[in-house]
Coordinates of C-alpha atoms in Angstrom, one line a residue:
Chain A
X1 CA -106.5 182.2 64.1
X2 CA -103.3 181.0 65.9
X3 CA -101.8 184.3 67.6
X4 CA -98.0 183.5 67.1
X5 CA -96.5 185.9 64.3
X6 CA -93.5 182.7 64.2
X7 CA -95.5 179.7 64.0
X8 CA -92.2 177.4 64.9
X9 CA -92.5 179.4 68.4
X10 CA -95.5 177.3 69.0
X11 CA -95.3 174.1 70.8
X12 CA -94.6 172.3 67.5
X13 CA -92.9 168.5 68.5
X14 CA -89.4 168.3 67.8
X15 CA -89.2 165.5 64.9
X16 CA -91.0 168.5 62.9
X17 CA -89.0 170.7 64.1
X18 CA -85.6 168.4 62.5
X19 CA -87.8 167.8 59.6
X20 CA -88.3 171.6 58.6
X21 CA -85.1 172.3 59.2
X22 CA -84.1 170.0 56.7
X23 CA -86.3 170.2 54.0
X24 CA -87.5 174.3 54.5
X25 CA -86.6 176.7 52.6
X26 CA -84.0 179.1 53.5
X27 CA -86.2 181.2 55.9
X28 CA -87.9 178.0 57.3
X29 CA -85.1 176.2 58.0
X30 CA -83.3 179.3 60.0
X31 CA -86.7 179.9 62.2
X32 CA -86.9 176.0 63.0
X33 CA -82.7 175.9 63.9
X34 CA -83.8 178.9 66.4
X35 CA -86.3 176.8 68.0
X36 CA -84.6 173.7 68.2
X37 CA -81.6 176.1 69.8
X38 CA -83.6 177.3 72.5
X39 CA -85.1 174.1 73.0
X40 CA -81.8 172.7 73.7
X41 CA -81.1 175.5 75.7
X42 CA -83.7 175.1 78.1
X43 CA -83.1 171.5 78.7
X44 CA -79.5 172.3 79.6
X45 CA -80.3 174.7 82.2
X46 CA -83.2 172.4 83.7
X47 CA -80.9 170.0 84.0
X48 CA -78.1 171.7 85.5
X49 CA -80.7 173.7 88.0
X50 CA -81.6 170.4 88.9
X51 CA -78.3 169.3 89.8
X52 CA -77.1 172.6 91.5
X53 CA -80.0 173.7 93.2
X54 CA -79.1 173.3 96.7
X55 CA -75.2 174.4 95.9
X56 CA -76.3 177.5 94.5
X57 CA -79.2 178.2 96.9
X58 CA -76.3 178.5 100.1
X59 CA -74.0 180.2 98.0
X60 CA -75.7 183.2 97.4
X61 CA -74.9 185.6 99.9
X62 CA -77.6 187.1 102.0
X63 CA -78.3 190.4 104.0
X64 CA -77.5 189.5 107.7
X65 CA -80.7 191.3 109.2
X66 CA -82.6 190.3 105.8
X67 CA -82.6 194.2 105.1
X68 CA -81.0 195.9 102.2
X69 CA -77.4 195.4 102.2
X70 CA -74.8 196.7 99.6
X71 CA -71.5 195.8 98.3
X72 CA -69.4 197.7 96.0
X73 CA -66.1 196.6 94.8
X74 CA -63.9 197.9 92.7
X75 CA -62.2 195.6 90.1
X76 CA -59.0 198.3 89.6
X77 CA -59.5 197.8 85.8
X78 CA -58.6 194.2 86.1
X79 CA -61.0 191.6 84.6
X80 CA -60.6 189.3 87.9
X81 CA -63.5 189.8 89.6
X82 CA -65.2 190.8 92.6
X83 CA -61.8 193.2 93.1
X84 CA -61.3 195.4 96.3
X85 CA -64.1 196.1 99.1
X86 CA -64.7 200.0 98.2
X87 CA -67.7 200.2 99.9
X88 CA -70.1 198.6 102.4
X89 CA -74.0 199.3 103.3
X90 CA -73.6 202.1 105.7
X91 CA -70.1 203.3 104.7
X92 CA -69.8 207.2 104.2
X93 CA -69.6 208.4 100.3
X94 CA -66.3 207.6 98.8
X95 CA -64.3 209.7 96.7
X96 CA -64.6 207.4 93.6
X97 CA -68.0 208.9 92.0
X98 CA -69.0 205.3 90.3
X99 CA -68.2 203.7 93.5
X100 CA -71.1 206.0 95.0
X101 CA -73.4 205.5 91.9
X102 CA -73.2 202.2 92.0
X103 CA -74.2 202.2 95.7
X104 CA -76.9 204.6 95.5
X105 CA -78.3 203.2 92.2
X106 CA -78.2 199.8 93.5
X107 CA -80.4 201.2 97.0
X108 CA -82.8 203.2 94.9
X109 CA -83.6 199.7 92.9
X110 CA -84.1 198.0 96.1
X111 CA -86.5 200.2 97.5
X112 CA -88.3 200.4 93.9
X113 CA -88.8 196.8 94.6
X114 CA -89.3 196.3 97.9
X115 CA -91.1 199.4 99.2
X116 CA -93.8 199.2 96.0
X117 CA -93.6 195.4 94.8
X118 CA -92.9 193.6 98.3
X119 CA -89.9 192.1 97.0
X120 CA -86.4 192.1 99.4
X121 CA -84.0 192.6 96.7
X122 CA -83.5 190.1 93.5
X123 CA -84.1 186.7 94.6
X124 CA -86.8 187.3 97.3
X125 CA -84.4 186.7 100.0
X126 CA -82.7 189.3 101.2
X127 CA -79.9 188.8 98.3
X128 CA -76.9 191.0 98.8
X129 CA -76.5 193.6 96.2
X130 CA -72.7 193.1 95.0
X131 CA -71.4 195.0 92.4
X132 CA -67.7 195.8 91.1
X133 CA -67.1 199.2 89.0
X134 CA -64.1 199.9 86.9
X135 CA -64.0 196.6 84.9
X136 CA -61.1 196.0 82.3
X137 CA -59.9 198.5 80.2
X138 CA -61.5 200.1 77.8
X139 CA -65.1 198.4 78.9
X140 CA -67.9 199.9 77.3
X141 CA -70.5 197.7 78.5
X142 CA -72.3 196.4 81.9
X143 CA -73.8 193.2 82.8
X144 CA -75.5 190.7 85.3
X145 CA -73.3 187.8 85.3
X146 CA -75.5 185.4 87.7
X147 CA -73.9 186.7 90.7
X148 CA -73.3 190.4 90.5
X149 CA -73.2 193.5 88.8
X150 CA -70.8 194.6 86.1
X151 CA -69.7 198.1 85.3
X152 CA -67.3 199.2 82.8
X153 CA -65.8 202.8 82.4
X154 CA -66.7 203.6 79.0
X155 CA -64.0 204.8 76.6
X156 CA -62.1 206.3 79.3
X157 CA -58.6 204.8 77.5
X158 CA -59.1 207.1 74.6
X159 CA -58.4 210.6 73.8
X160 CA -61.6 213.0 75.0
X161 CA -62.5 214.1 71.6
X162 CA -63.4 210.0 70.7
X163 CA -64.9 208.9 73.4
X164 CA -68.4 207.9 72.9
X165 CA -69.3 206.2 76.3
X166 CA -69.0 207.9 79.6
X167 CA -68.7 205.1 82.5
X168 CA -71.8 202.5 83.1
X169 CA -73.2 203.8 86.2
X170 CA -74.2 206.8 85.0
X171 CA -77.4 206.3 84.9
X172 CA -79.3 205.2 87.8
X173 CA -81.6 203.1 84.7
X174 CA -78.5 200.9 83.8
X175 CA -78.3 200.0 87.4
X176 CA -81.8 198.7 87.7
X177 CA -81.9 197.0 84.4
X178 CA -78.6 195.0 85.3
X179 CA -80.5 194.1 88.8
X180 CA -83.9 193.1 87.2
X181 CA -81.5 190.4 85.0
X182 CA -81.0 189.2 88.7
X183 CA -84.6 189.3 89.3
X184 CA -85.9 188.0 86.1
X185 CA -83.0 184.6 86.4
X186 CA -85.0 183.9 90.0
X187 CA -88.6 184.5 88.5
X188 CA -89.4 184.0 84.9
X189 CA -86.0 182.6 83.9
X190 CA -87.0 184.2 80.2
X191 CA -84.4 182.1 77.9
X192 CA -81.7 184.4 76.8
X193 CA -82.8 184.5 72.6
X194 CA -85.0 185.4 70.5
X195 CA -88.5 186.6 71.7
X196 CA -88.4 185.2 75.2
X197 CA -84.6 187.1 75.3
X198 CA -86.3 190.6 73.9
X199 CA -88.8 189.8 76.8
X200 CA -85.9 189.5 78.9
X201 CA -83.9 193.0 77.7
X202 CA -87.6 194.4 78.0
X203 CA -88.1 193.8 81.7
X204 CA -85.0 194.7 82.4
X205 CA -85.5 198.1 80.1
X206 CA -88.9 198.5 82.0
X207 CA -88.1 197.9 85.9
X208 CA -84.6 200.2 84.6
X209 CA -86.9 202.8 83.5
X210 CA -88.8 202.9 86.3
X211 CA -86.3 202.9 89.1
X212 CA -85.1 205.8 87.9
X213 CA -89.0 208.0 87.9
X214 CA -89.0 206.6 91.3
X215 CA -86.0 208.6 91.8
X216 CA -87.1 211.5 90.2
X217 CA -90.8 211.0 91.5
X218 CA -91.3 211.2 88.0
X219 CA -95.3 210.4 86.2
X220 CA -96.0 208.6 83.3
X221 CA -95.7 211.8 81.1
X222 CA -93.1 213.4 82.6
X223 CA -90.6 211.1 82.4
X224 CA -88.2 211.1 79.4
X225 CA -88.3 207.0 79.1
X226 CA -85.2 206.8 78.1
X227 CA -82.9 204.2 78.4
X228 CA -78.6 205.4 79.0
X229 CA -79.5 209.0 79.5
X230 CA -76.1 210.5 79.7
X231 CA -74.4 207.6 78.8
X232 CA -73.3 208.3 75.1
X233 CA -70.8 211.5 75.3
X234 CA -71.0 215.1 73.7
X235 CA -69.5 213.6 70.5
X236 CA -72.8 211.5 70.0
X237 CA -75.7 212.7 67.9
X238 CA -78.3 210.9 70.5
X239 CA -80.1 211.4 73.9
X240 CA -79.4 207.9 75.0
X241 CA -79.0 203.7 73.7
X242 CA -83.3 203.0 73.6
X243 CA -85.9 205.2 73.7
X244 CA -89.2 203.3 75.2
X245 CA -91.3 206.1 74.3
X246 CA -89.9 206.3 70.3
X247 CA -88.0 203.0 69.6
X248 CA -85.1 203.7 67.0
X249 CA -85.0 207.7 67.1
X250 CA -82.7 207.0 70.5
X251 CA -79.3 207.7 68.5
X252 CA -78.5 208.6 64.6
X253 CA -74.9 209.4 64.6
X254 CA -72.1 208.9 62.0
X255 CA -69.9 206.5 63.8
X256 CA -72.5 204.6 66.3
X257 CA -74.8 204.0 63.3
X258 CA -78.9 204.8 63.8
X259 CA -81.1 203.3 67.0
X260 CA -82.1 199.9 64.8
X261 CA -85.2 199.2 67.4
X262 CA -88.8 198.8 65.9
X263 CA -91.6 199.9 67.6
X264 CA -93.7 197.3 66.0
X265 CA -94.5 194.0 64.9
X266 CA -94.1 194.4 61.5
X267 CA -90.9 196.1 61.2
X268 CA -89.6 193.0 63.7
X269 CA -86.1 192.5 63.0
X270 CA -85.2 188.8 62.2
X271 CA -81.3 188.1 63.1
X272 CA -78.7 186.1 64.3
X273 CA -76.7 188.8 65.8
X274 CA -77.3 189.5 69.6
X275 CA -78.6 186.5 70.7
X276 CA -80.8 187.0 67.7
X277 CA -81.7 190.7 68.1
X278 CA -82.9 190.3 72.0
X279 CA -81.8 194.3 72.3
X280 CA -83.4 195.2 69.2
X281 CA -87.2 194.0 69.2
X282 CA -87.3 194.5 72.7
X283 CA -88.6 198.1 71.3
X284 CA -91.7 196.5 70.6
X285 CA -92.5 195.4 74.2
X286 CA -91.3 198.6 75.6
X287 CA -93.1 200.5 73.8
X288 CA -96.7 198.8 74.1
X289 CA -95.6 199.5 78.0
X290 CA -94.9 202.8 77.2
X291 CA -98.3 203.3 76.1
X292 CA -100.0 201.0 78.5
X293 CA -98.7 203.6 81.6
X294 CA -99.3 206.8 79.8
X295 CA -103.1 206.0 79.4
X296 CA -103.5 204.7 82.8
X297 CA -101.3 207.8 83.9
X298 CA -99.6 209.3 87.5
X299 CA -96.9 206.8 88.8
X300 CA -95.7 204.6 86.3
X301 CA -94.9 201.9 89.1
X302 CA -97.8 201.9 90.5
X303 CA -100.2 200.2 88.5
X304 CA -98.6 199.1 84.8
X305 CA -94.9 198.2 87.0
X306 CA -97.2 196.2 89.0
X307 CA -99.3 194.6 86.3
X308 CA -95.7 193.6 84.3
X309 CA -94.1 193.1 87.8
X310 CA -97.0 190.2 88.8
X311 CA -96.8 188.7 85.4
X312 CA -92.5 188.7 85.6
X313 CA -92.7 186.7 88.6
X314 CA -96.4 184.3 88.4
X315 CA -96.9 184.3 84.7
X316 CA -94.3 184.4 82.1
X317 CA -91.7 181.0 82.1
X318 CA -88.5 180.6 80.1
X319 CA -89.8 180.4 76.3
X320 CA -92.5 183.0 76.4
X321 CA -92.8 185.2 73.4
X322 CA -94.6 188.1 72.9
X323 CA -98.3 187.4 72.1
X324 CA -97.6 185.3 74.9
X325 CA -96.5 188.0 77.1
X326 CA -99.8 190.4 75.7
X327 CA -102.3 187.6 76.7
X328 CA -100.8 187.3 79.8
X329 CA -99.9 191.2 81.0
X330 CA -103.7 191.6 79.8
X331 CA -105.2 189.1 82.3
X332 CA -102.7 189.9 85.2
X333 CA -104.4 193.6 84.8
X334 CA -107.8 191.9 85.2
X335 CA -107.2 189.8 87.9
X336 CA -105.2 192.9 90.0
X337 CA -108.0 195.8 88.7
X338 CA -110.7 194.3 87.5
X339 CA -112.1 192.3 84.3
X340 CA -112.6 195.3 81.4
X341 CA -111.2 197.8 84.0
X342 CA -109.5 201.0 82.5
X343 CA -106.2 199.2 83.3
X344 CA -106.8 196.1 81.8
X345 CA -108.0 198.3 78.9
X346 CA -104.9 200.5 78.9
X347 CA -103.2 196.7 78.1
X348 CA -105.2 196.2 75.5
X349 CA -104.4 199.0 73.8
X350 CA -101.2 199.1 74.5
X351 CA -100.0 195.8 72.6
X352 CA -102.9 196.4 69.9
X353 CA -100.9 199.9 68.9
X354 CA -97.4 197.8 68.4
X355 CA -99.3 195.2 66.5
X356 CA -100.4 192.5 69.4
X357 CA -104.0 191.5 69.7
X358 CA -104.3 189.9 73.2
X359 CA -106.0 187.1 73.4
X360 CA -109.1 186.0 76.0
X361 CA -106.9 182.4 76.7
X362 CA -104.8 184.1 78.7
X363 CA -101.6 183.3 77.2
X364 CA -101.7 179.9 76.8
X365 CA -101.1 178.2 73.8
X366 CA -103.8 177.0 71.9
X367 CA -103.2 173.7 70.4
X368 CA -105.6 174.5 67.6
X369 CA -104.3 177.8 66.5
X370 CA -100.7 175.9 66.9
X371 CA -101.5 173.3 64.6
X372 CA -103.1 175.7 62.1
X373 CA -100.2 178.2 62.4
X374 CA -98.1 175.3 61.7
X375 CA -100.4 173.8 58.6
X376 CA -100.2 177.2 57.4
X377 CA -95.9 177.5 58.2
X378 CA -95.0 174.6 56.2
X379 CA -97.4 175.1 53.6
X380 CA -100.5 172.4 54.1
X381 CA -103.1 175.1 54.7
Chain B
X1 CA -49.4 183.5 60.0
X2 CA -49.7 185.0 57.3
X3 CA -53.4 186.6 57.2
X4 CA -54.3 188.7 54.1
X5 CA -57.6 190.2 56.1
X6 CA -59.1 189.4 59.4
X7 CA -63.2 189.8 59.4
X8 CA -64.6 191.2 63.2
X9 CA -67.6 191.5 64.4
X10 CA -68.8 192.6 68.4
X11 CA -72.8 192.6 68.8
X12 CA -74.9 192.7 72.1
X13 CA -73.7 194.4 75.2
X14 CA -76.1 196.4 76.9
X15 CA -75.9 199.2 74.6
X16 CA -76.1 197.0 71.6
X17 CA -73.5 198.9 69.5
X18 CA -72.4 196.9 66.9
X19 CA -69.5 196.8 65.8
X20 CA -67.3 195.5 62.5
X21 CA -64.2 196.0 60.8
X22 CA -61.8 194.4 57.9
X23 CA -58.4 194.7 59.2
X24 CA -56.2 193.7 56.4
X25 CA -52.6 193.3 56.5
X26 CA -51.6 196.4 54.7
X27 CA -53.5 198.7 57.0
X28 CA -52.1 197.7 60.2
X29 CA -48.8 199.2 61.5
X30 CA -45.6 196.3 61.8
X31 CA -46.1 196.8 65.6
X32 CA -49.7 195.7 65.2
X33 CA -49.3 192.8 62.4
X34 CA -46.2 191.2 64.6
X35 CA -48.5 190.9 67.6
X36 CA -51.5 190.0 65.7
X37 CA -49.5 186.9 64.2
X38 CA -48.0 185.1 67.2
X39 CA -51.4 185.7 68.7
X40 CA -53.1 183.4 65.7
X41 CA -49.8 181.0 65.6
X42 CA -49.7 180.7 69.4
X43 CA -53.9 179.9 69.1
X44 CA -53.3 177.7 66.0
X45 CA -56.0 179.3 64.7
X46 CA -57.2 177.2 61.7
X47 CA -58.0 174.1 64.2
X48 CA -59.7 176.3 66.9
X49 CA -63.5 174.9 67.4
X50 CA -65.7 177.3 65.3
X51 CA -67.7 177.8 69.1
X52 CA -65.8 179.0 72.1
X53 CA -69.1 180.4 73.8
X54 CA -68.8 179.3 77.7
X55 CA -72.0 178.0 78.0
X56 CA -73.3 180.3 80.3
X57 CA -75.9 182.6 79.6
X58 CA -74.8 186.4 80.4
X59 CA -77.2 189.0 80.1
X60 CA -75.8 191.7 78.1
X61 CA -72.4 190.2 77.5
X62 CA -70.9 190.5 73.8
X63 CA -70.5 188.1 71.3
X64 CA -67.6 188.3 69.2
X65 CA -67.3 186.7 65.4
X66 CA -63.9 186.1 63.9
X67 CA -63.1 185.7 60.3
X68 CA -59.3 184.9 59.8
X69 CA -58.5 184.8 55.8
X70 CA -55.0 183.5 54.7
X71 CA -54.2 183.0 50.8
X72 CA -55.0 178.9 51.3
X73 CA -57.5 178.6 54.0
X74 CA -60.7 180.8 56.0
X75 CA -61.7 179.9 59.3
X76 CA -64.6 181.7 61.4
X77 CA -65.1 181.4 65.4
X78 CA -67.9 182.9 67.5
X79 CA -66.7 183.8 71.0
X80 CA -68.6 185.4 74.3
X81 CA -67.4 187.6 76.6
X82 CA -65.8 185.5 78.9
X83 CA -63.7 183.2 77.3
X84 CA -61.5 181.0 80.1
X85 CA -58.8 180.6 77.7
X86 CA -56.5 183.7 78.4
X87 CA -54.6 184.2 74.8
X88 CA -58.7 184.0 73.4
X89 CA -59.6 186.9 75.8
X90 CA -55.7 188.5 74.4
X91 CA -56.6 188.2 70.9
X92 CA -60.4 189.8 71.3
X93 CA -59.2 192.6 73.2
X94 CA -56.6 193.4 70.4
X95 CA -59.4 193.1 67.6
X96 CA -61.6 195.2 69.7
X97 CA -59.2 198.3 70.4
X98 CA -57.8 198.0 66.4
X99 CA -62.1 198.0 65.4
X100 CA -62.8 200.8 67.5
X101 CA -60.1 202.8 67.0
X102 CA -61.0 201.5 63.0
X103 CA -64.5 202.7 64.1
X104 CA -64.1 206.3 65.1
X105 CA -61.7 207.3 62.3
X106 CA -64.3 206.7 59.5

């Protein structure tokens, strides 16, 4: 039996593809437009990684003593950006507290990375860690855009009493998700929709998670897995934007709605909204990693980081969904622990509780199970 | 331009708050209609491409939807976060306060 829950997300050739989404129904017709979106997708950024390689390689900047080396700017609530020099690697605290957040949060991700995985900083290089704080107006967001690091201040332009966002470096776990975007654009590239996009929030929600119970030298079960902790403001009814441990019971509150995540495969959301729903079934994968670390217990980091952290940068590639990303989490833990180890086991479970049975291939499609999963999605078997 | 109700939608963003709001004529104060207006004339709204994404994909940027309804005609555009054109980035940032301003007085 073919593992993919969306049979189009198999390698199905592309004439099929334009034929289904033709002649599908409604439902077959959307998940085959999806597909032949990300296939396009991916072409355009092979082809213009191709072309730019070398230009973009020399214009990243690098640490001079290929150490860790920090930038933070501050964009003065402009949307031009790097902004102003507010402070360097080795500079005293400033007075501006998201100036210092941003600095410390960005050091604490480095050393996550470097001290436990071996890696110097996102691309492997000695990349320098640039980030500008106070973006726009009004900016109640943050984001990797390639280069750098984003931060907004929340609702800091409205009245106290509606403010739902305090500013984006808050948390020390918004920090490292916006770096492992960095990290996960040098390794996996995971393509920005769909599953392989979930897969892409979900590292990002995993390494985020875990920089900050490095910080707090926190275990498996005593860390609160969640993701925004003191982001949302008093008015909110919610402890936070995801919760890894309970996906969806993260927020329920009049005027920000309810946490829509799922925490498995059979309540995954299908949407065209947010790259289709890439920060909504992320719950899925976050939880099965979750569950993965709590039954192989201490550190978190330590041995389920580095199973997902060897598999981010060796195994996954830019369209990987998430059977894909089962199979393949599943044999990295073999390989590092052991074949049937308690860690490869904790995997196992792990994706079997959200609905994922990991498959002895490893990962890689299976032409047959393709084929039949394709037979089966247009109707022949 | 004489709009009877403008449709707005914001999804994605690291948080993944989504938000929406009809903003229709009658609600909006003369201040905001005026502005709203030369905005969508100075645009020419109706013959805008329906996609203005840059390309470029952003992790946790937002994507904006626009629905624009006049008495003879309804146009739609889907917008990122980082527009080049600077009255596109004017017009979302107007939507955006009115919606969440719209938002938090439910």
């Amino acid at each position: 039996m073919c593992p993919c829950f969306h049979p189009v997300e198999c390698v199905i050739p592309e004439h099929m593809l334009e034929s289904i989404a033709t002649h599908g129904t409604s439902a077959q017709r959307q998940a085959a437009l999806n597909n032949i979106r990300v296939v396009y997708q991916l072409r355009a950024e092979q082809a213009m990684r191709a072309s730019f390689k070398g230009l973009f390689d020399s214009a990243i900047p690098r640490a001079i003593n290929n150490e860790k080396e920090r930038v933070i700017y501050d964009a003065m609530r402009r949307d031009t950006l790097p902004g102003t020099v507010a402070r360097r690697e080795g500079d005293a605290p400033s007075s501006d507290p998201a100036v210092n957040e941003a600095y410390d949060g960005g050091g604490t991700t480095y050393d996550l990375f470097m001290k436990e995985f071996g890696r110097n900083s996102i691309d492997n290089r000695a990349m320098r860690l640039d980030a500008s704080v106070h973006y726009r107006t009004g900016y109640d967001n943050a984001f990797w855009d390639g280069t750098q690091m984003v931060y907004g201040d929340g609702d800091e332009d409205l009245p106290t009493d509606e403010r739902l966002f305090n500013r984006f470096t808050i948390a020390v776990d918004i920090i490292g998700h916006e770096l492992t975007h960095g990290v996960t654009q040098f390794e996996a590239k995971l393509v920005y929709s769909q599953q392989s996009g979930a897969l892409n929030e979900h590292m990002s929600d995993v390494f985020g998670s875990l920089v900050k119970q490095y910080q707090l030298q926190q275990s498996a079960s005593e860390a609160d897995w969640i993701i925004g902790g003191g982001l949302l403001t008093g008015n909110v009814n919610g402890v936070g934007v995801r919760s890894m441990k309970t996906p969806g019971a993260a927020y329920d509150d009049p005027v920000l709605g309810k946490d829509p995540q799922p925490a498995h495969m059979r309540a995954y959301v299908n949407t065209v909204s947010d790259n289709g729903g890439v920060h909504i079934n992320s719950g899925i994968p976050n939880h099965a990693f979750y569950l993965t670390a709590l039954e192989i217990g201490g550190y978190a980091w330590k041995k389920a980081g580095q199973i997902w952290y060897t598999a981010l940068r060796d195994k996954l590639s830019e369209s990987s969904n998430f059977q894909q990303c089962a199979d393949l989490t599943h044999q990295t833990a073999g390989e590092l622990f052991g074949v049937g180890s308690l860690e490869q086991q904790a995997v196992q479970h792990g994706w079997a509780a959200v609905g994922l049975t990991v498959s002895e291939s490893g990962g890689k499609p299976k032409p047959s199970g393709c084929l039949e999963a394709t037979l089966r999605f247009i109707g022949a078997a | 331009m004489e709009f009877t109700q403008i449709k707005f939608e914001r999804s994605g963003g690291f948080a993944n708050i989504r938000i929406t709001a009809e903003l229709n004529l009658r609600d909006l104060s003369d201040e905001q209609a005026i502005a709203l207006k030369e905005l969508l004339d100075e645009l020419d709204f109706p013959k805008l491409p329906t996609k203005l994404t840059s390309g470029e994909t952003v992790p946790d940027e937002f994507i904006y939807t626009i629905t624009v309804e006049t008495e003879k005609w309804q146009h739609t555009i889907i917008a990122d976060g980082v527009p080049k054109d600077a009255k596109i980035q004017e017009l979302l940032e107007l939507l955006n306060r009115l919606a969440r301003k719209k938002m938090r007085n439910l």
